[in-house]
Amino acid sequence: LFYWLNYATGYNDFPSLITANVTMAVIIEKGFFIDVEDYNRTLSQISVVMNEIIKKEMQISGIEFNVFGDTNVNLKQDYTILFSIASCQVTWQLLERAQKEKLVYVAITDPDCPRLPKDAGVSLSLIVPGQELPQIFLDLRTTGVLSWPKVNFIHDDTFDRSKLRICAARDTISRVVKALSVELSDKRLKLSTRALFSTKFEKDKSTMKLRIHKILSDVHVDQLGNCFMVIVTIDMVSTIMEVAKSLKMVHPGSQWLYVISDGASSEVNVTSFLEFLNEGENVAFIYNATSLNPECNMGLMCHIKEMMKALAISLENSLLTELELYDRVTEEEFEVVRLSKTDRKKEIIRSMNKELRKIRSSRVNSCSECVNWRMSSAITWGASFATSAYHQLQRPSSDLGPRNAGYQLIDVGTWIPGLGVNMTEPLFAHVSHGFRGICLPVSSFHNPPWQILKYSKTGLREFTGLTFDILNHLSVKLNFTYKVLLPTNVEASIKALNNNSSFFKNLDVAAMSVMQKVPQEVLELVRSKKVFIAALAASVIEHTRGINFTAYVAVQTYALLSARPKSLSRVFLFMAPYTSETWGCLISSLILIGSILYLMVKFSPRPSDIQDTIGFTTTWQCNWYIYGALLQQGGMHLPKADSARLIIGTWWLVVMVVVATYSGNLIAFLTFPRMDAPIDSVDDLLARSEEFTWAFPNGSSIELYLGALADDDVRYKRLLEGAQRQDPTNPSQALERVKSENYVLIDWRISLAFLMKMDLLDTGTCYFHVSAENFIRENMAMMIAHDSPYLPLINDAIKRMHESGLITKWMSDRTPIKDKCWEGLKINQEATNHKVNMGDMQGIFFVLAIGFSIAVIVINFEFFSHKRKKAAEKNFVQPFVS
Ligand SMILES: *[C@@H]1O[C@H](CO)[C@@H](O)[C@H](O)[C@H]1NC(C)=O
Ligand SMILES: *[C@@H]1O[C@H](CO)[C@@H](O)[C@H](O)[C@H]1NC(C)=O
Ligand SMILES: *[C@@H]1O[C@H](CO)[C@@H](O)[C@H](O)[C@H]1NC(C)=O
Ligand SMILES: *[C@@H]1O[C@H](CO)[C@@H](O)[C@H](O)[C@H]1NC(C)=O
Ligand SMILES: *[C@@H]1O[C@H](CO)[C@@H](O)[C@H](O)[C@H]1NC(C)=O
Ligand SMILES: *[C@@H]1O[C@H](CO)[C@@H](O)[C@H](O)[C@H]1NC(C)=O
Ligand SMILES: *[C@@H]1O[C@H](CO)[C@@H](O)[C@H](O)[C@H]1NC(C)=O
Ligand SMILES: *[C@@H]1O[C@H](CO)[C@@H](O)[C@H](O)[C@H]1NC(C)=O
């Protein structure tokens, strides 16, 4: 019949629900049952039960089913549904075969079996009430709710206490452990490793404390991880919470899951643990909320009925859909457009799950609603800030009263055998969602470029600057929003600055480093934990009581501000190509060569008839000749002797080299004027300590650094000893001094940059030079209360921001490095654009003028001495000689 139907239906090689009732293979594994009797009973009952349900739930169709007692059924025979009651292993084997044949798979398995994948089938583990824990953890794992890579188990002897169930007890723990570490088909869910610690319940609380203390202090969290699963009775929970807290093992980086194993559900009131919670803890509870009553029906048959019912209803729905489709289209079209076998399978499974949810949550005739576990998660992060801080700021601190931290426990999910876990929130709310979007108070003060606080025209507050860049990023990472609390005087000073900014034309400009001391009021807010963090960058120098610094957010370096080096005088530029030594040598060689030439000419042997060489008869003449040659003026004569000519020839070569070098250098000096040496390092400054005075802002922390370094480094000692103190409130005066005196200002590079920028805006010219060397590094960090649990979290986030280069980018966006002045520092603009002019050769004219003056003096002198001689001759009565 089926083959014929297949043939008849044509396009799809499986029958439509209209043409044939679906067929189902029911496989019942013998090994699933405790004894043969049980098995036989089930076998005989199952057909009856199933037929009953089919008749009851299906009006227009039916299910044809075959019951098999062994698992080697040929599933190829056009089944649509596979229903199995089998052990876990067999079930998963059958799943493979069912998937090959695209069957809808409905399975009932023994406990501790992972549920079938969502789109492959519907499964249920047959739980024995009281032994559901392993299944819970298996479900938590497969659904990804609990994905700890390492688990520390701490369990007590709960299960041992009822003497009857000793075996079951040890069994439960080992089964839980197995559930957490068994390999799953979904490879994304990794195995977790675990360490086991067992303890015992003690009547005496202090003994119990000691025992737990010993166990917990033995846990090496660096190897074993920070995830703890505590499976104990309710009496022990508070003790463990206390001890763990005292050992500082509960913090934002650790997770504690308390599984309260007590059966008596009515007594479990987890709210009582609120008082043991603290800021920043990740604690969750799983507890038994089962209320067993006699009507609870948990047997196999109940589950079979329930599942059959869901199956029947979804099949009917499917059929109705197909019928509807069939009515609308022609027969041929219908064959093309109706669902394929895979799609129909998915459709049926989806609708079955829906039906099951409906049946199970209806709590009428449901088999599994009795067993019920609840999960609660503690909401602690930021709770103490969120509730109290805002309103308390305005009030004097005396009437704060006891801090009512807003910790709470929220229900995050449930577990029932049929549906498994149903989470409405993550088990550890804070691990997944950080601060869960709450609003935290932070504090700050105006301190550009780190924090720029402004009031807009409409009175709105605006916060920008590097620290707010960081805080914004942090708030995204940790999932919180923030509100800035400003102490009254800080707020007043910002308002004043808004109305009144004489030197600081705009508020984004930094003052000198020392102006940026954190106001005491802000420190107090941090210390008293009224704010989550102080969004500011402060120098990490000394420890302030009650306050810790975060990881550094920026590094400040100190630099030297001096006047821009001037170009050197041009008067002696014509002398510049040679050093004075070279000039000296040149003049000496002139004299020396002249003398040698004279000797050579004089003592060269020659025939007697030849006259003395004209023009070389005295040393004077020889020198004159050599001098002429140097200026490339040839003499009238040449010596006759070859030896002397050789000397002159050699000299001409020397002259060529000397002249070429001179003119080459001269051109170079004309185009690139020489500059005064800039102050580019501490060494430069100290080398010219006679010439310069230097200062740093009065009260600057550099004084501390230099003081500390002075013992090791004599340079810093000299720097410190020679330094004056600049009044930091008057930066314009400092700039004036730098411009007009030989005054060097030492401060943060960034402050100097801002000062330069200010001056550039004022004057339009760059008068300053900032040293290339940075000589002391100062870390800047935010502030947080000293015992804040969030410090590692924040440090981690800041470290990531450093690594990703975000902070560097923000920093360069916020600092005015790229203005005209800083560009000018790198290349000397004047030098590159220099045109040679008369001024460059002024020295020559001076020499000429001096020459003229001397000539005039000499001529006058000669004139007068001649005149006097004449006059003397006239007065002298000469004997008349005739
Ligand atoms: C399907 O089953 C119902 C009841 O079990 C029966 O009345 C009906 O004839 C069957 N339909 C087909 C096509 O076999
Ligand atoms: C849960 O509570 C029920 C009812 O009190 C009890 O029968 C069952 O054994 C408990 N489950 C576990 C795992 O203790
Ligand atoms: C749980 O205990 C708290 C006090 O610890 C109490 O206020 C609350 O009503 C209790 N809840 C239940 C359901 O008993
Ligand atoms: C999970 O529980 C919530 C409320 O408790 C319910 O609305 C929702 O339908 C449940 N989800 C599932 C898949 O059962
Ligand atoms: C932030 O917390 C809210 C509230 O719990 C949550 O809905 C949201 O998904 C969280 N955001 C992130 C990015 O974790
Ligand atoms: C503004 O500055 C002037 C002089 O610098 C000062 O006298 C005045 O008090 C300031 N005003 C405010 C509101 O600070
Ligand atoms: C916090 O500061 C104190 C000193 O004030 C220091 O001893 C402690 O180590 C700091 N804590 C952290 C986590 O850096
Ligand atoms: C530096 O400041 C201190 C106190 O703040 C003050 O006593 C001292 O006179 C100041 N020195 C100079 C040179 O301004």
Coordinates of C-alpha atoms in Angstrom, one line a residue, residues 474 477-478 550-551 790-803:
L474 CA 34.5 52.1 31.0
K477 CA 32.4 48.0 29.2
L478 CA 31.0 47.6 32.7
T550 CA 43.8 52.9 39.5
A551 CA 46.2 51.8 36.8
Y790 CA 36.2 47.0 41.5
L791 CA 39.8 48.1 41.3
P792 CA 41.0 45.0 39.4
L793 CA 38.1 45.2 37.1
I794 CA 38.8 48.8 36.3
N795 CA 42.5 48.3 36.0
D796 CA 41.9 45.5 33.5
A797 CA 39.6 47.7 31.4
I798 CA 42.2 50.5 31.4
K799 CA 44.9 48.1 30.4
R800 CA 42.8 47.0 27.5
M801 CA 42.3 50.6 26.5
H802 CA 46.1 51.1 26.6
E803 CA 46.7 48.0 24.5

